[in-house]
mmCIF file of C-alpha atoms in Angstrom:
data_model
loop_
_atom_site.group_PDB
_atom_site.id
_atom_site.type_symbol
_atom_site.label_atom_id
_atom_site.label_comp_id
_atom_site.label_asym_id
_atom_site.label_seq_id
_atom_site.Cartn_x
_atom_site.Cartn_y
_atom_site.Cartn_z
ATOM 1 C CA MET A 1 6.252 -18.169 -10.560
ATOM 2 C CA LYS A 2 8.449 -15.344 -9.281
ATOM 3 C CA ILE A 3 6.904 -13.460 -6.363
ATOM 4 C CA ALA A 4 8.293 -10.461 -4.500
ATOM 5 C CA PHE A 5 7.669 -9.313 -0.940
ATOM 6 C CA LEU A 6 8.396 -5.600 -0.926
ATOM 7 C CA THR A 7 8.447 -2.675 1.442
ATOM 8 C CA PHE A 8 9.590 0.930 1.128
ATOM 9 C CA ASN A 9 11.080 3.620 3.344
ATOM 10 C CA PHE A 10 11.426 7.167 2.034
ATOM 11 C CA PHE A 11 12.218 10.555 3.566
ATOM 12 C CA ASP A 12 13.796 8.712 6.525
ATOM 13 C CA TYR A 13 10.291 8.083 7.891
ATOM 14 C CA GLU A 14 10.998 4.668 9.386
ATOM 15 C CA HIS A 15 13.714 2.766 11.176
ATOM 16 C CA ILE A 16 15.214 -0.029 9.084
ATOM 17 C CA HIS A 17 13.596 -3.223 10.324
ATOM 18 C CA PRO A 18 14.511 -6.815 9.457
ATOM 19 C CA VAL A 19 12.314 -8.832 7.127
ATOM 20 C CA PRO A 20 9.016 -9.369 8.978
ATOM 21 C CA LYS A 21 8.506 -12.782 10.513
ATOM 22 C CA GLY A 22 6.218 -14.979 8.482
ATOM 23 C CA VAL A 23 7.307 -14.204 4.913
ATOM 24 C CA PRO A 24 6.884 -17.419 2.867
ATOM 25 C CA GLU A 25 10.194 -18.904 1.708
ATOM 26 C CA TYR A 26 9.193 -18.752 -1.961
ATOM 27 C CA MET A 27 9.010 -14.949 -1.887
ATOM 28 C CA GLU A 28 12.044 -12.754 -2.602
ATOM 29 C CA THR A 29 12.350 -9.874 -0.145
ATOM 30 C CA ILE A 30 12.959 -6.393 -1.565
ATOM 31 C CA TYR A 31 13.526 -3.030 0.129
ATOM 32 C CA LEU A 32 13.021 0.286 -1.670
ATOM 33 C CA THR A 33 14.520 3.447 -0.209
ATOM 34 C CA ASP A 34 16.127 6.755 -1.174
ATOM 35 C CA THR A 35 19.635 6.642 0.339
ATOM 36 C CA GLU A 36 22.625 4.366 -0.015
ATOM 37 C CA ARG A 37 22.901 4.224 3.768
ATOM 38 C CA ASN A 38 19.381 2.825 4.119
ATOM 39 C CA LYS A 39 20.057 0.377 1.303
ATOM 40 C CA ASP A 40 23.139 -0.962 3.106
ATOM 41 C CA LEU A 41 21.278 -1.169 6.422
ATOM 42 C CA ALA A 42 18.405 -3.071 4.787
ATOM 43 C CA LEU A 43 20.771 -5.615 3.257
ATOM 44 C CA LYS A 44 22.537 -6.054 6.587
ATOM 45 C CA ALA A 45 19.126 -6.534 8.223
ATOM 46 C CA GLY A 46 18.466 -9.521 5.984
ATOM 47 C CA TRP A 47 16.586 -8.166 2.977
ATOM 48 C CA GLN A 48 17.672 -10.081 -0.125
ATOM 49 C CA LYS A 49 17.635 -7.084 -2.443
ATOM 50 C CA ALA A 50 17.545 -3.321 -1.914
ATOM 51 C CA PHE A 51 17.220 -0.504 -4.422
ATOM 52 C CA VAL A 52 17.741 3.239 -4.164
ATOM 53 C CA ILE A 53 15.172 5.481 -5.872
ATOM 54 C CA LYS A 54 16.296 9.084 -6.154
ATOM 55 C CA ASN A 55 13.284 10.455 -8.041
ATOM 56 C CA PHE A 56 11.885 12.139 -4.929
ATOM 57 C CA ILE A 57 14.928 13.113 -2.845
ATOM 58 C CA ASN A 58 14.260 16.860 -3.215
ATOM 59 C CA VAL A 59 10.618 16.662 -2.184
ATOM 60 C CA GLU A 60 9.891 18.660 0.983
ATOM 61 C CA ASP A 61 6.144 19.366 0.935
ATOM 62 C CA ASN A 62 4.171 16.857 3.030
ATOM 63 C CA PHE A 63 1.501 16.220 0.433
ATOM 64 C CA GLU A 64 4.100 15.816 -2.291
ATOM 65 C CA LYS A 65 5.759 13.173 -0.126
ATOM 66 C CA ARG A 66 2.471 11.297 0.174
ATOM 67 C CA LYS A 67 1.987 11.564 -3.583
ATOM 68 C CA ALA A 68 5.447 10.079 -4.086
ATOM 69 C CA ILE A 69 4.535 7.064 -1.940
ATOM 70 C CA GLY A 70 1.328 6.689 -3.942
ATOM 71 C CA ALA A 71 3.308 6.645 -7.167
ATOM 72 C CA ILE A 72 5.694 3.996 -5.807
ATOM 73 C CA LYS A 73 2.843 1.770 -4.607
ATOM 74 C CA ALA A 74 1.069 2.090 -7.952
ATOM 75 C CA TYR A 75 4.106 1.634 -10.191
ATOM 76 C CA PRO A 76 7.126 0.193 -8.332
ATOM 77 C CA GLU A 77 8.286 -1.417 -11.578
ATOM 78 C CA VAL A 78 8.581 2.030 -13.200
ATOM 79 C CA CYS A 79 10.907 3.168 -10.416
ATOM 80 C CA VAL A 80 12.944 -0.061 -10.419
ATOM 81 C CA ASN A 81 13.159 -1.837 -13.761
ATOM 82 C CA GLU A 82 14.235 -5.138 -12.163
ATOM 83 C CA LEU A 83 10.750 -5.470 -10.662
ATOM 84 C CA ASN A 84 9.366 -6.162 -14.123
ATOM 85 C CA ASP A 85 10.873 -9.655 -13.757
ATOM 86 C CA TYR A 86 8.306 -10.625 -11.128
ATOM 87 C CA ASP A 87 4.920 -12.190 -11.769
ATOM 88 C CA LYS A 88 3.415 -10.807 -8.581
ATOM 89 C CA ILE A 89 4.546 -8.103 -6.180
ATOM 90 C CA PHE A 90 3.182 -7.931 -2.645
ATOM 91 C CA MET A 91 3.752 -4.869 -0.472
ATOM 92 C CA THR A 92 3.443 -4.055 3.190
ATOM 93 C CA ASP A 93 4.155 -1.026 5.351
ATOM 94 C CA PRO A 94 7.777 -0.601 6.478
ATOM 95 C CA ASN A 95 6.904 -0.677 10.198
ATOM 96 C CA THR A 96 5.586 -4.259 9.982
ATOM 97 C CA LEU A 97 7.467 -6.626 12.304
ATOM 98 C CA VAL A 98 5.361 -9.806 12.186
ATOM 99 C CA LEU A 99 2.968 -10.796 9.420
ATOM 100 C CA ASP A 100 -0.493 -12.147 10.028
ATOM 101 C CA SER A 101 -0.561 -15.900 10.651
ATOM 102 C CA ASN A 102 -2.597 -16.315 7.482
ATOM 103 C CA TYR A 103 -0.320 -14.209 5.285
ATOM 104 C CA ALA A 104 0.736 -17.187 3.147
ATOM 105 C CA LYS A 105 -2.922 -18.031 2.520
ATOM 106 C CA PHE A 106 -3.505 -14.416 1.500
ATOM 107 C CA VAL A 107 -0.724 -14.693 -1.092
ATOM 108 C CA GLU A 108 -1.823 -18.102 -2.337
ATOM 109 C CA SER A 109 -5.477 -17.026 -2.620
ATOM 110 C CA PHE A 110 -4.601 -14.348 -5.175
ATOM 111 C CA ASP A 111 -6.041 -15.958 -8.312
ATOM 112 C CA ASP A 112 -4.372 -15.076 -11.602
ATOM 113 C CA LYS A 113 -7.614 -13.641 -12.972
ATOM 114 C CA TYR A 114 -7.353 -10.643 -10.613
ATOM 115 C CA THR A 115 -5.099 -7.598 -10.924
ATOM 116 C CA LEU A 116 -5.009 -6.321 -7.347
ATOM 117 C CA CYS A 117 -5.174 -8.215 -4.058
ATOM 118 C CA VAL A 118 -6.212 -6.481 -0.803
ATOM 119 C CA ILE A 119 -7.504 -7.455 2.636
ATOM 120 C CA THR A 120 -10.791 -6.852 4.424
ATOM 121 C CA GLY A 121 -11.625 -7.447 8.049
ATOM 122 C CA TYR A 122 -8.656 -5.441 9.357
ATOM 123 C CA TRP A 123 -11.237 -2.986 10.675
ATOM 124 C CA LYS A 124 -14.480 -4.273 12.206
ATOM 125 C CA GLN A 125 -16.316 -1.266 10.805
ATOM 126 C CA THR A 126 -17.614 -1.168 7.247
ATOM 127 C CA GLY A 127 -17.821 1.700 4.804
ATOM 128 C CA MET A 128 -15.590 4.592 3.895
ATOM 129 C CA LEU A 129 -17.407 7.076 6.148
ATOM 130 C CA PHE A 130 -15.759 5.536 9.217
ATOM 131 C CA GLU A 131 -12.324 5.939 7.615
ATOM 132 C CA LEU A 132 -13.074 9.470 6.476
ATOM 133 C CA ASN A 133 -14.149 10.619 9.935
ATOM 134 C CA MET A 134 -11.065 9.066 11.541
ATOM 135 C CA SER A 135 -8.715 10.600 8.988
ATOM 136 C CA VAL A 136 -10.002 14.170 8.903
ATOM 137 C CA ALA A 137 -9.711 14.244 12.700
ATOM 138 C CA GLN A 138 -5.934 13.719 12.525
ATOM 139 C CA PRO A 139 -4.041 17.024 12.822
ATOM 140 C CA ARG A 140 -1.208 15.765 10.596
ATOM 141 C CA TRP A 141 -3.652 15.407 7.673
ATOM 142 C CA GLU A 142 -5.511 18.658 8.210
ATOM 143 C CA TYR A 143 -4.007 20.038 5.016
ATOM 144 C CA ASN A 144 -5.749 17.300 2.999
ATOM 145 C CA ALA A 145 -9.074 17.073 4.854
ATOM 146 C CA GLU A 146 -11.117 18.896 2.231
ATOM 147 C CA ALA A 147 -9.709 16.740 -0.564
ATOM 148 C CA MET A 148 -10.657 13.616 1.378
ATOM 149 C CA LYS A 149 -14.194 14.913 1.949
ATOM 150 C CA THR A 150 -14.603 15.886 -1.694
ATOM 151 C CA SER A 151 -13.327 12.477 -2.820
ATOM 152 C CA TYR A 152 -15.692 10.702 -0.446
ATOM 153 C CA ASP A 153 -18.650 12.647 -1.866
ATOM 154 C CA ARG A 154 -17.519 11.684 -5.353
ATOM 155 C CA TYR A 155 -17.245 8.014 -4.374
ATOM 156 C CA VAL A 156 -20.779 8.044 -2.916
ATOM 157 C CA LYS A 157 -22.141 9.621 -6.078
ATOM 158 C CA GLU A 158 -20.325 7.130 -8.276
ATOM 159 C CA LEU A 159 -20.799 3.931 -6.279
ATOM 160 C CA GLY A 160 -24.146 4.555 -4.672
ATOM 161 C CA GLU A 161 -24.984 4.078 -1.019
ATOM 162 C CA TYR A 162 -24.115 0.372 -0.920
ATOM 163 C CA GLY A 163 -20.638 0.750 -2.358
ATOM 164 C CA ALA A 164 -19.551 3.712 -0.270
ATOM 165 C CA LEU A 165 -21.307 3.112 3.036
ATOM 166 C CA LYS A 166 -21.665 -0.660 3.340
ATOM 167 C CA CYS A 167 -18.766 -2.088 1.341
ATOM 168 C CA SER A 168 -16.199 -3.794 3.569
ATOM 169 C CA LEU A 169 -13.418 -1.395 4.459
ATOM 170 C CA VAL A 170 -10.092 -2.339 2.875
ATOM 171 C CA SER A 171 -6.717 -1.860 4.559
ATOM 172 C CA ALA A 172 -3.781 -0.370 2.677
ATOM 173 C CA ARG A 173 -1.238 -2.210 4.856
ATOM 174 C CA TYR A 174 -1.186 -5.297 2.626
ATOM 175 C CA ILE A 175 -1.618 -5.203 -1.146
ATOM 176 C CA GLY A 176 -0.478 -7.330 -4.079
ATOM 177 C CA TRP A 177 -0.197 -6.683 -7.816
ATOM 178 C CA ASN A 178 -0.525 -9.252 -10.586
ATOM 179 C CA MET A 179 2.012 -7.741 -12.962
ATOM 180 C CA LYS A 180 0.697 -9.432 -16.111
ATOM 181 C CA ASN A 181 -2.878 -8.251 -15.649
ATOM 182 C CA LYS A 182 -1.682 -4.853 -14.502
ATOM 183 C CA LYS A 183 -0.406 -4.153 -17.999
ATOM 184 C CA SER A 184 -3.721 -5.004 -19.642
ATOM 185 C CA ASN A 185 -6.082 -2.692 -17.742
ATOM 186 C CA ASP A 186 -6.135 0.753 -16.150
ATOM 187 C CA LEU A 187 -6.548 -0.238 -12.484
ATOM 188 C CA ALA A 188 -3.057 0.901 -11.473
ATOM 189 C CA GLU A 189 -3.599 4.215 -13.238
ATOM 190 C CA VAL A 190 -6.845 4.793 -11.345
ATOM 191 C CA TYR A 191 -5.064 3.968 -8.076
ATOM 192 C CA PHE A 192 -2.243 6.334 -8.977
ATOM 193 C CA LYS A 193 -4.570 9.221 -9.906
ATOM 194 C CA GLU A 194 -6.551 8.881 -6.692
ATOM 195 C CA SER A 195 -3.330 8.865 -4.639
ATOM 196 C CA GLN A 196 -2.423 12.213 -6.163
ATOM 197 C CA ILE A 197 -5.713 13.738 -4.972
ATOM 198 C CA HIS A 198 -5.915 12.657 -1.323
ATOM 199 C CA VAL A 199 -3.813 10.773 1.215
ATOM 200 C CA GLN A 200 -6.275 8.154 2.529
ATOM 201 C CA GLY A 201 -5.136 4.836 1.066
ATOM 202 C CA ASN A 202 -7.813 2.771 2.802
ATOM 203 C CA MET A 203 -10.524 4.839 1.144
ATOM 204 C CA ILE A 204 -8.870 4.561 -2.262
ATOM 205 C CA LEU A 205 -8.554 0.788 -2.097
ATOM 206 C CA THR A 206 -12.108 0.394 -0.797
ATOM 207 C CA TYR A 207 -13.281 2.489 -3.747
ATOM 208 C CA LEU A 208 -11.368 0.260 -6.177
ATOM 209 C CA TYR A 209 -12.719 -2.889 -4.506
ATOM 210 C CA ALA A 210 -16.294 -1.635 -4.856
ATOM 211 C CA LYS A 211 -15.910 -0.313 -8.400
ATOM 212 C CA TYR A 212 -13.847 -3.120 -9.950
ATOM 213 C CA PRO A 213 -14.990 -6.399 -8.322
ATOM 214 C CA ASN A 214 -13.739 -8.423 -11.303
ATOM 215 C CA ASP A 215 -10.233 -6.988 -10.966
ATOM 216 C CA VAL A 216 -9.789 -6.620 -7.202
ATOM 217 C CA PHE A 217 -9.683 -9.650 -4.906
ATOM 218 C CA ALA A 218 -10.301 -9.013 -1.210
ATOM 219 C CA TYR A 219 -9.067 -11.633 1.231
ATOM 220 C CA GLY A 220 -10.953 -11.756 4.524
ATOM 221 C CA GLY A 221 -9.187 -14.552 6.359
ATOM 222 C CA PHE A 222 -6.647 -12.639 8.450
ATOM 223 C CA PHE A 223 -6.481 -13.267 12.194
ATOM 224 C CA ASN A 224 -5.156 -9.718 12.640
ATOM 225 C CA ASP A 225 -2.394 -11.078 14.871
ATOM 226 C CA GLY A 226 0.512 -9.397 13.078
ATOM 227 C CA LYS A 227 2.694 -6.862 14.855
ATOM 228 C CA ASN A 228 3.760 -3.346 13.883
ATOM 229 C CA THR A 229 5.909 -0.730 15.519
ATOM 230 C CA GLY A 230 5.681 3.042 15.799
ATOM 231 C CA HIS A 231 7.113 5.321 13.137
ATOM 232 C CA LYS A 232 10.563 6.872 13.432
ATOM 233 C CA ILE A 233 9.027 10.259 12.666
ATOM 234 C CA HIS A 234 5.638 11.035 14.172
ATOM 235 C CA ASN A 235 2.904 13.370 12.913
ATOM 236 C CA VAL A 236 4.553 13.925 9.548
ATOM 237 C CA TYR A 237 2.757 13.797 6.176
#
């Protein structure tokens, strides 16, 4: 089985970091970015492959930038054809320095019957309301606050009180796609459409986890001992 470990850095949002510590040896490391300079830096930093995606280089609006990241996370194989060669693609945020001690177990627990793999337990709190209240309070996302609130109300109506308020909150920092199953259902399309409406990835993935339990596997065995660093650019999109 061919498995990719992938991260992305667009709009010069992050410093170029080496491959996080703890990536299993059987995974091929891939860096997606939007400049040749970043591609070269990623390869020098130890990433096995790096690709330049120029689809979004003229995007300036903050929300449009977030929508671009949503599109890449939903359909990386559309942006880079070579990614169609992989059976599974796992992604993490580009400011990740050290993976959770149980990262390999997370990858190996992703049964082939599922389409999307996520993690729970990253936050002690449960339910999307906690995430909503945290997110709308951030000045950098003020422009999208109403869309987040409207989406939350829609999720509550669709999922019921249990799904929206009590379902374990999912983190968007670590996700994985089963590429074979991805082509046979509309889960990626639902993820993509939601990412074009509001910016809160944790809420979107929690919604998918609650709505599609037969397609989304949530791993709850992390120790939460990984390490991240601050962003190169702060308070932007």
